[in-house]
Amino acid sequence: MKNYFEDLGNYLSLKDRVYQNLKFQIINGNLKPGIRLLEKEIAKAMNISRAPIREAFNRLEKEGFVTIIPRKGAAVSNITTQIIEDIFEIRENLESLAIKNSLGEISIENLEKIGNHFKKFINKPTNIENRLQYLALDKKFHNLLIENCGNKKLIEILSNLQEQIHWIRNISLKRITFSGSVKEHLSIVEALKKNDEDLVIKSLLKHLERAKESSISEVNSWDNISS
């Protein structure tokens, strides 16, 4: 387990370093859903006591990343189709609201720049490295859409939700394809440049629906393997 942990520097408190480290490894898929999180192993790997590890588990449980089972310990939470459905339902509604409030406030120059970055992926091979880069670009794109909505609480909620989305998309990384997704992103960009609210929301929801179905397909494939 030692290889999983990153040096996040000394600017964080010990309990925050443990929390951020575990969260980072879960979101990036190094600690898979269902894997047991053994306090003894983590304490040895990080050369710390168990107290800050328990605090980190409690924080991560509240955020949905960890499940604590009485008398058995902690494990990385499993991702189910229902969880995906619930997260995307919230995302569709809140991100639509944020974009409506952002119309006319998003930099056209930034939209064109990020659109050009998406175009570069059309002919790229869908290997792991390119998929990870694409996932990072997708996250940057959606942050651009909401950061000018003028509602700090809405931005905060969507930022926290984005971590859950990033976790799910990392887990289903092999299902990310470029051609269709690039077209969807460019459609959103063009609708935003036209300041067409209806077209923006329609393009956004189409894109999110495909991402949701891709993630659900991946989770369903796990069920088929286990059965």
mmCIF file of N, CA and C in Angstrom, residues 96 99-100 103 141 145 183-208:
data_model
loop_
_atom_site.group_PDB
_atom_site.id
_atom_site.type_symbol
_atom_site.label_atom_id
_atom_site.label_comp_id
_atom_site.label_asym_id
_atom_site.label_seq_id
_atom_site.Cartn_x
_atom_site.Cartn_y
_atom_site.Cartn_z
ATOM 1 N N SER A 96 -27.034 22.959 -15.266
ATOM 2 C CA SER A 96 -27.903 23.722 -16.170
ATOM 3 C C SER A 96 -28.195 25.098 -15.593
ATOM 4 N N ILE A 99 -25.043 27.310 -15.822
ATOM 5 C CA ILE A 99 -24.761 27.777 -17.182
ATOM 6 C C ILE A 99 -25.743 28.866 -17.595
ATOM 7 N N LYS A 100 -27.007 28.710 -17.209
ATOM 8 C CA LYS A 100 -27.986 29.756 -17.510
ATOM 9 C C LYS A 100 -27.545 31.093 -16.911
ATOM 10 N N LEU A 103 -24.470 32.708 -18.929
ATOM 11 C CA LEU A 103 -24.584 33.150 -20.321
ATOM 12 C C LEU A 103 -24.176 34.611 -20.468
ATOM 13 N N PHE A 141 -13.073 22.193 -18.763
ATOM 14 C CA PHE A 141 -14.160 22.751 -19.568
ATOM 15 C C PHE A 141 -15.398 23.028 -18.713
ATOM 16 N N LEU A 145 -17.479 26.554 -17.502
ATOM 17 C CA LEU A 145 -18.902 26.813 -17.719
ATOM 18 C C LEU A 145 -19.590 27.374 -16.483
ATOM 19 N N LYS A 183 -17.397 16.150 -30.407
ATOM 20 C CA LYS A 183 -18.506 16.825 -31.095
ATOM 21 C C LYS A 183 -19.484 17.429 -30.097
ATOM 22 N N GLU A 184 -19.751 16.711 -29.014
ATOM 23 C CA GLU A 184 -20.661 17.213 -27.984
ATOM 24 C C GLU A 184 -20.114 18.466 -27.318
ATOM 25 N N HIS A 185 -18.831 18.443 -26.980
ATOM 26 C CA HIS A 185 -18.219 19.623 -26.355
ATOM 27 C C HIS A 185 -18.231 20.819 -27.307
ATOM 28 N N LEU A 186 -17.916 20.571 -28.572
ATOM 29 C CA LEU A 186 -17.901 21.667 -29.547
ATOM 30 C C LEU A 186 -19.293 22.219 -29.787
ATOM 31 N N SER A 187 -20.314 21.369 -29.687
ATOM 32 C CA SER A 187 -21.694 21.839 -29.828
ATOM 33 C C SER A 187 -22.063 22.790 -28.691
ATOM 34 N N ILE A 188 -21.603 22.461 -27.489
ATOM 35 C CA ILE A 188 -21.847 23.339 -26.338
ATOM 36 C C ILE A 188 -21.134 24.670 -26.536
ATOM 37 N N VAL A 189 -19.900 24.603 -27.014
ATOM 38 C CA VAL A 189 -19.119 25.830 -27.260
ATOM 39 C C VAL A 189 -19.839 26.724 -28.272
ATOM 40 N N GLU A 190 -20.287 26.153 -29.370
ATOM 41 C CA GLU A 190 -20.957 26.944 -30.410
ATOM 42 C C GLU A 190 -22.263 27.548 -29.898
ATOM 43 N N ALA A 191 -23.009 26.785 -29.106
ATOM 44 C CA ALA A 191 -24.268 27.298 -28.549
ATOM 45 C C ALA A 191 -24.005 28.464 -27.594
ATOM 46 N N LEU A 192 -22.924 28.355 -26.823
ATOM 47 C CA LEU A 192 -22.561 29.434 -25.903
ATOM 48 C C LEU A 192 -22.137 30.686 -26.662
ATOM 49 N N LYS A 193 -21.409 30.502 -27.744
ATOM 50 C CA LYS A 193 -20.982 31.645 -28.557
ATOM 51 C C LYS A 193 -22.192 32.353 -29.178
ATOM 52 N N LYS A 194 -23.262 31.593 -29.467
ATOM 53 C CA LYS A 194 -24.490 32.179 -30.020
ATOM 54 C C LYS A 194 -25.381 32.761 -28.921
ATOM 55 N N ASN A 195 -25.017 32.476 -27.662
ATOM 56 C CA ASN A 195 -25.807 32.925 -26.509
ATOM 57 C C ASN A 195 -27.237 32.371 -26.575
ATOM 58 N N ASP A 196 -27.347 31.132 -27.065
ATOM 59 C CA ASP A 196 -28.639 30.475 -27.242
ATOM 60 C C ASP A 196 -28.889 29.542 -26.054
ATOM 61 N N GLU A 197 -29.665 30.008 -25.092
ATOM 62 C CA GLU A 197 -29.861 29.256 -23.846
ATOM 63 C C GLU A 197 -30.455 27.873 -24.079
ATOM 64 N N ASP A 198 -31.500 27.785 -24.888
ATOM 65 C CA ASP A 198 -32.150 26.503 -25.133
ATOM 66 C C ASP A 198 -31.192 25.503 -25.770
ATOM 67 N N LEU A 199 -30.412 25.977 -26.737
ATOM 68 C CA LEU A 199 -29.469 25.103 -27.432
ATOM 69 C C LEU A 199 -28.332 24.685 -26.499
ATOM 70 N N VAL A 200 -27.898 25.595 -25.641
ATOM 71 C CA VAL A 200 -26.839 25.278 -24.682
ATOM 72 C C VAL A 200 -27.291 24.145 -23.766
ATOM 73 N N ILE A 201 -28.475 24.288 -23.184
ATOM 74 C CA ILE A 201 -28.980 23.282 -22.245
ATOM 75 C C ILE A 201 -29.217 21.953 -22.955
ATOM 76 N N LYS A 202 -29.775 22.002 -24.151
ATOM 77 C CA LYS A 202 -30.009 20.777 -24.925
ATOM 78 C C LYS A 202 -28.691 20.053 -25.208
ATOM 79 N N SER A 203 -27.664 20.806 -25.605
ATOM 80 C CA SER A 203 -26.354 20.219 -25.919
ATOM 81 C C SER A 203 -25.692 19.663 -24.660
ATOM 82 N N LEU A 204 -25.822 20.409 -23.558
ATOM 83 C CA LEU A 204 -25.235 19.963 -22.290
ATOM 84 C C LEU A 204 -25.867 18.655 -21.824
ATOM 85 N N LEU A 205 -27.201 18.595 -21.826
ATOM 86 C CA LEU A 205 -27.892 17.410 -21.331
ATOM 87 C C LEU A 205 -27.604 16.187 -22.192
ATOM 88 N N LYS A 206 -27.462 16.385 -23.496
ATOM 89 C CA LYS A 206 -27.103 15.282 -24.386
ATOM 90 C C LYS A 206 -25.722 14.737 -24.017
ATOM 91 N N HIS A 207 -24.804 15.635 -23.745
ATOM 92 C CA HIS A 207 -23.446 15.255 -23.372
ATOM 93 C C HIS A 207 -23.431 14.509 -22.035
ATOM 94 N N LEU A 208 -24.151 15.025 -21.044
ATOM 95 C CA LEU A 208 -24.172 14.400 -19.726
ATOM 96 C C LEU A 208 -24.865 13.038 -19.758
#
